[in-house]
Coordinates of N, CA and C in Angstrom, one line a residue:
X1 N 0.8 -1.2 0.0 CA 0.0 0.0 0.0 C 0.9 1.2 0.0
X2 N 0.5 2.2 -0.8 CA 1.3 3.5 -0.9 C 0.6 4.5 0.0
X3 N 1.3 5.1 0.9 CA 0.6 6.0 1.8 C 0.3 7.3 1.0
X4 N -0.9 7.8 1.2 CA -1.2 9.1 0.6 C -1.8 10.0 1.7
X5 N -1.7 11.3 1.4 CA -2.3 12.2 2.4 C -3.8 12.2 2.3
X6 N -4.5 12.3 3.4 CA -5.9 12.3 3.5 C -6.4 13.1 4.7
X7 N -7.5 13.7 4.6 CA -8.1 14.5 5.7 C -8.5 13.5 6.8
X8 N -8.4 14.0 8.0 CA -8.8 13.2 9.2 C -10.3 13.2 9.2
X9 N -10.8 12.3 10.0 CA -12.2 12.1 10.2 C -12.8 13.4 10.8
X10 N -13.9 13.8 10.1 CA -14.6 15.0 10.5 C -13.9 16.3 10.1
X11 N -12.8 16.3 9.3 CA -12.2 17.5 8.8 C -12.7 17.7 7.4
X12 N -13.2 18.9 7.1 CA -13.7 19.2 5.8 C -12.6 19.8 4.9
X13 N -12.9 20.0 3.7 CA -12.0 20.5 2.7 C -11.5 21.9 3.1
X14 N -12.4 22.8 3.5 CA -12.0 24.1 3.9 C -11.1 24.1 5.1
X15 N -11.4 23.3 6.1 CA -10.5 23.2 7.3 C -9.1 22.7 6.8
X16 N -9.1 21.7 5.9 CA -7.8 21.2 5.4 C -7.0 22.2 4.7
X17 N -7.6 23.0 3.9 CA -6.9 24.1 3.2 C -6.4 25.1 4.2
X18 N -7.2 25.5 5.1 CA -6.7 26.5 6.1 C -5.6 25.9 6.9
X19 N -5.6 24.7 7.3 CA -4.5 24.1 8.1 C -3.2 24.1 7.2
X20 N -3.4 23.7 6.0 CA -2.2 23.7 5.1 C -1.6 25.1 4.8
X21 N -2.5 26.1 4.7 CA -2.1 27.5 4.6 C -1.3 27.9 5.8
X22 N -1.8 27.6 7.0 CA -1.1 28.0 8.3 C 0.2 27.4 8.4
X23 N 0.3 26.1 8.2 CA 1.6 25.4 8.5 C 2.6 25.7 7.4
X24 N 2.2 25.9 6.1 CA 3.1 26.3 5.1 C 3.6 27.7 5.3
X25 N 2.7 28.6 5.7 CA 3.1 30.0 6.1 C 4.2 30.0 7.2
X26 N 3.9 29.2 8.2 CA 4.9 29.1 9.3 C 6.3 28.6 8.8
X27 N 6.3 27.6 7.9 CA 7.5 27.1 7.4 C 8.3 28.1 6.6
X28 N 7.6 28.7 5.6 CA 8.2 29.6 4.7 C 8.7 30.9 5.4
X29 N 7.9 31.3 6.4 CA 8.3 32.5 7.2 C 9.5 32.2 8.0
X30 N 9.6 31.0 8.5 CA 10.8 30.6 9.3 C 12.0 30.6 8.4
X31 N 11.9 30.0 7.2 CA 13.0 30.0 6.2 C 13.4 31.4 5.9
X32 N 12.5 32.3 5.6 CA 12.9 33.7 5.3 C 13.6 34.3 6.5
X33 N 13.1 34.1 7.7 CA 13.6 34.8 8.9 C 15.0 34.3 9.3
X34 N 15.3 33.0 9.1 CA 16.5 32.5 9.6 C 17.5 32.2 8.5
X35 N 17.1 32.0 7.3 CA 18.1 31.6 6.3 C 18.2 32.5 5.1
X36 N 17.2 33.3 4.8 CA 17.2 34.1 3.6 C 17.5 35.6 3.8
X37 N 16.9 36.1 4.9 CA 17.0 37.6 5.2 C 18.5 38.0 5.3
X38 N 18.9 39.0 4.5 CA 20.3 39.4 4.5 C 20.8 40.1 5.8
X39 N 19.8 40.6 6.6 CA 20.2 41.2 7.8 C 20.0 40.3 9.1
X40 N 20.0 39.0 8.8 CA 19.7 38.1 9.9 C 20.9 38.0 10.9
X41 N 22.1 38.3 10.4 CA 23.3 38.3 11.3 C 23.6 36.9 11.7
X42 N 23.9 36.7 13.0 CA 24.3 35.4 13.5 C 23.1 34.5 13.6
X43 N 21.9 35.0 13.5 CA 20.7 34.1 13.5 C 20.7 33.1 12.5
X44 N 21.4 33.3 11.4 CA 21.5 32.3 10.3 C 22.1 31.0 10.7
X45 N 22.9 31.0 11.8 CA 23.5 29.8 12.2 C 22.6 28.8 12.8
X46 N 21.4 29.2 13.2 CA 20.4 28.3 13.8 C 19.3 27.9 12.7
X47 N 19.5 28.4 11.5 CA 18.5 28.2 10.5 C 18.1 26.7 10.3
X48 N 19.1 25.8 10.2 CA 18.7 24.4 10.0 C 17.9 23.8 11.2
X49 N 18.3 24.2 12.4 CA 17.6 23.7 13.6 C 16.2 24.3 13.7
X50 N 16.1 25.6 13.4 CA 14.8 26.3 13.5 C 13.8 25.7 12.4
X51 N 14.4 25.5 11.2 CA 13.5 24.9 10.1 C 13.1 23.5 10.5
X52 N 14.0 22.7 11.0 CA 13.7 21.4 11.4 C 12.6 21.3 12.5
X53 N 12.8 22.2 13.5 CA 11.8 22.3 14.5 C 10.4 22.7 14.0
X54 N 10.4 23.6 13.1 CA 9.0 24.1 12.6 C 8.4 23.0 11.7
X55 N 9.2 22.3 11.0 CA 8.7 21.1 10.2 C 8.1 20.1 11.1
X56 N 8.9 19.7 12.2 CA 8.4 18.7 13.2 C 7.1 19.2 13.9
X57 N 7.1 20.5 14.3 CA 5.9 21.0 15.0 C 4.7 21.0 14.1
X58 N 4.9 21.4 12.8 CA 3.8 21.4 11.9 C 3.2 20.0 11.6
X59 N 4.1 19.0 11.5 CA 3.6 17.7 11.3 C 2.9 17.2 12.5
X60 N 3.4 17.5 13.7 CA 2.7 17.1 14.9 C 1.4 17.8 15.1
X61 N 1.3 19.0 14.7 CA 0.1 19.8 14.9 C -1.0 19.5 13.8
X62 N -0.5 19.3 12.6 CA -1.5 19.1 11.5 C -1.6 17.7 11.0
X63 N -0.7 16.8 11.4 CA -0.8 15.5 10.9 C -2.1 14.8 11.1
X64 N -2.7 14.9 12.3 CA -4.0 14.2 12.4 C -5.2 14.8 11.6
X65 N -5.0 16.1 11.2 CA -6.1 16.8 10.5 C -5.9 16.7 9.0
X66 N -4.8 17.1 8.5 CA -4.6 17.2 7.1 C -3.4 16.4 6.6
X67 N -2.6 15.8 7.4 CA -1.5 15.1 7.0 C -0.2 15.9 7.1
X68 N -0.3 17.2 7.3 CA 0.9 18.1 7.4 C 1.8 18.0 6.2
X69 N 1.3 18.3 5.0 CA 2.1 18.2 3.8 C 3.1 19.3 3.7
X70 N 2.6 20.5 3.6 CA 3.4 21.7 3.4 C 4.1 21.8 2.1
X71 N 3.9 20.9 1.2 CA 4.6 20.8 -0.1 C 3.7 20.1 -1.1
X72 N 3.3 20.7 -2.2 CA 2.5 20.0 -3.2 C 3.1 18.7 -3.7
X73 N 4.4 18.8 -3.9 CA 5.1 17.6 -4.5 C 5.1 16.4 -3.5
X74 N 5.1 16.7 -2.2 CA 5.0 15.7 -1.2 C 3.7 14.9 -1.2
X75 N 2.7 15.6 -1.7 CA 1.4 14.9 -1.8 C 1.1 14.4 -3.2
X76 N 1.7 15.0 -4.2 CA 1.4 14.7 -5.6 C 2.1 13.3 -6.0
X77 N 3.3 13.1 -5.5 CA 4.0 11.9 -5.9 C 3.3 10.6 -5.4
X78 N 2.9 10.5 -4.1 CA 2.1 9.4 -3.7 C 0.8 9.3 -4.4
X79 N 0.1 10.4 -4.7 CA -1.1 10.3 -5.4 C -1.0 9.7 -6.8
X80 N 0.1 10.1 -7.5 CA 0.4 9.5 -8.8 C 0.7 8.1 -8.7
X81 N 1.5 7.7 -7.7 CA 1.9 6.3 -7.6 C 0.7 5.4 -7.2
X82 N -0.2 5.9 -6.4 CA -1.4 5.1 -6.0 C -2.6 5.3 -6.9
X83 N -2.6 6.4 -7.7 CA -3.7 6.6 -8.6 C -4.9 7.2 -7.8
X84 N -4.7 7.6 -6.6 CA -5.8 8.2 -5.8 C -5.6 9.7 -5.6
X85 N -6.4 10.5 -6.3 CA -6.2 11.9 -6.3 C -7.4 12.6 -5.5
X86 N -8.0 11.8 -4.6 CA -9.0 12.3 -3.7 C -8.5 13.4 -2.9
X87 N -9.2 14.6 -3.0 CA -8.8 15.8 -2.2 C -7.4 16.3 -2.4
X88 N -6.8 15.9 -3.5 CA -5.4 16.3 -3.7 C -5.2 17.8 -4.0
X89 N -6.3 18.4 -4.4 CA -6.3 19.8 -4.7 C -6.0 20.6 -3.4
X90 N -6.4 20.1 -2.3 CA -6.1 20.7 -1.0 C -4.7 20.9 -0.8
X91 N -3.9 20.0 -1.2 CA -2.4 20.0 -0.9 C -1.7 20.8 -2.0
X92 N -2.4 21.4 -2.9 CA -1.9 22.3 -3.9 C -2.3 23.7 -3.5
X93 N -3.6 23.9 -3.2 CA -4.1 25.2 -2.9 C -3.5 25.8 -1.6
X94 N -3.6 25.0 -0.6 CA -3.2 25.4 0.8 C -1.7 25.9 0.8
X95 N -0.8 25.0 0.4 CA 0.6 25.4 0.5 C 1.0 26.5 -0.5
X96 N 0.4 26.6 -1.6 CA 0.7 27.7 -2.6 C 0.2 29.1 -2.0
X97 N -0.9 29.1 -1.4 CA -1.4 30.3 -0.7 C -0.6 30.6 0.5
X98 N -0.3 29.7 1.3 CA 0.5 29.9 2.5 C 1.9 30.4 2.2
X99 N 2.6 29.7 1.3 CA 3.9 30.1 0.9 C 3.9 31.5 0.3
X100 N 3.0 31.8 -0.6 CA 2.9 33.1 -1.2 C 2.6 34.2 -0.2
X101 N 1.7 34.0 0.7 CA 1.5 35.0 1.8 C 2.7 35.2 2.6
X102 N 3.4 34.2 3.0 CA 4.6 34.3 3.8 C 5.7 35.2 3.0
X103 N 5.8 34.9 1.8 CA 6.8 35.6 1.0 C 6.4 37.1 0.8
X104 N 5.1 37.3 0.6 CA 4.7 38.7 0.4 C 4.8 39.5 1.7
X105 N 4.3 38.9 2.8 CA 4.4 39.6 4.1 C 5.8 39.8 4.5
X106 N 6.6 38.8 4.5 CA 8.0 39.0 4.9 C 8.8 40.0 4.0
X107 N 8.6 39.8 2.7 CA 9.3 40.7 1.8 C 8.8 42.2 1.8
X108 N 7.5 42.4 2.2 CA 7.0 43.8 2.1 C 6.9 44.4 3.5
X109 N 6.9 43.6 4.6 CA 6.7 44.2 5.9 C 8.1 44.2 6.6
X110 N 8.8 43.2 6.6 CA 10.1 43.1 7.3 C 11.3 43.5 6.5
X111 N 11.2 43.4 5.2 CA 12.3 43.8 4.3 C 11.8 44.9 3.4
X112 N 12.5 46.0 3.4 CA 12.0 47.1 2.5 C 12.6 46.7 1.1
X113 N 12.0 47.2 0.1 CA 12.5 46.9 -1.3 C 14.0 47.3 -1.5
X114 N 14.5 48.3 -0.7 CA 15.9 48.7 -0.9 C 16.8 47.8 -0.2
X115 N 16.4 46.9 0.6 CA 17.2 45.9 1.3 C 17.4 44.6 0.6
X116 N 16.7 44.4 -0.5 CA 16.8 43.2 -1.3 C 18.1 43.1 -2.0
X117 N 18.8 42.0 -1.9 CA 20.0 41.8 -2.6 C 19.7 41.4 -4.0
X118 N 20.3 42.1 -5.0 CA 20.1 41.8 -6.4 C 20.5 40.4 -6.7
X119 N 19.8 39.8 -7.6 CA 20.2 38.4 -8.0 C 21.3 38.5 -9.0

């Protein structure tokens, strides 16, 4: 049997999307704050630990409800392998909204456009 993400008993699609938005927002915001922000200073040394902790906390918090995916690819692969795409849209919509919101908020609230490092 191939494990796929699924909503917990009594959890509706809207609740699943909201849960995925929240946990993906937390993950992406943590990545920006500890690993990406150019003014992070010595805080960058704890980035791997902070990111690992937020991933673990998100899985513990959301696992029983939505599976705690935080990544569309993490849910799409098992869905393709099993052929079961039931509620798979939840694991695309939630993380894309959550990650986008985290990027917009961190980039526009905590980093001014003049602080961005050119690519």
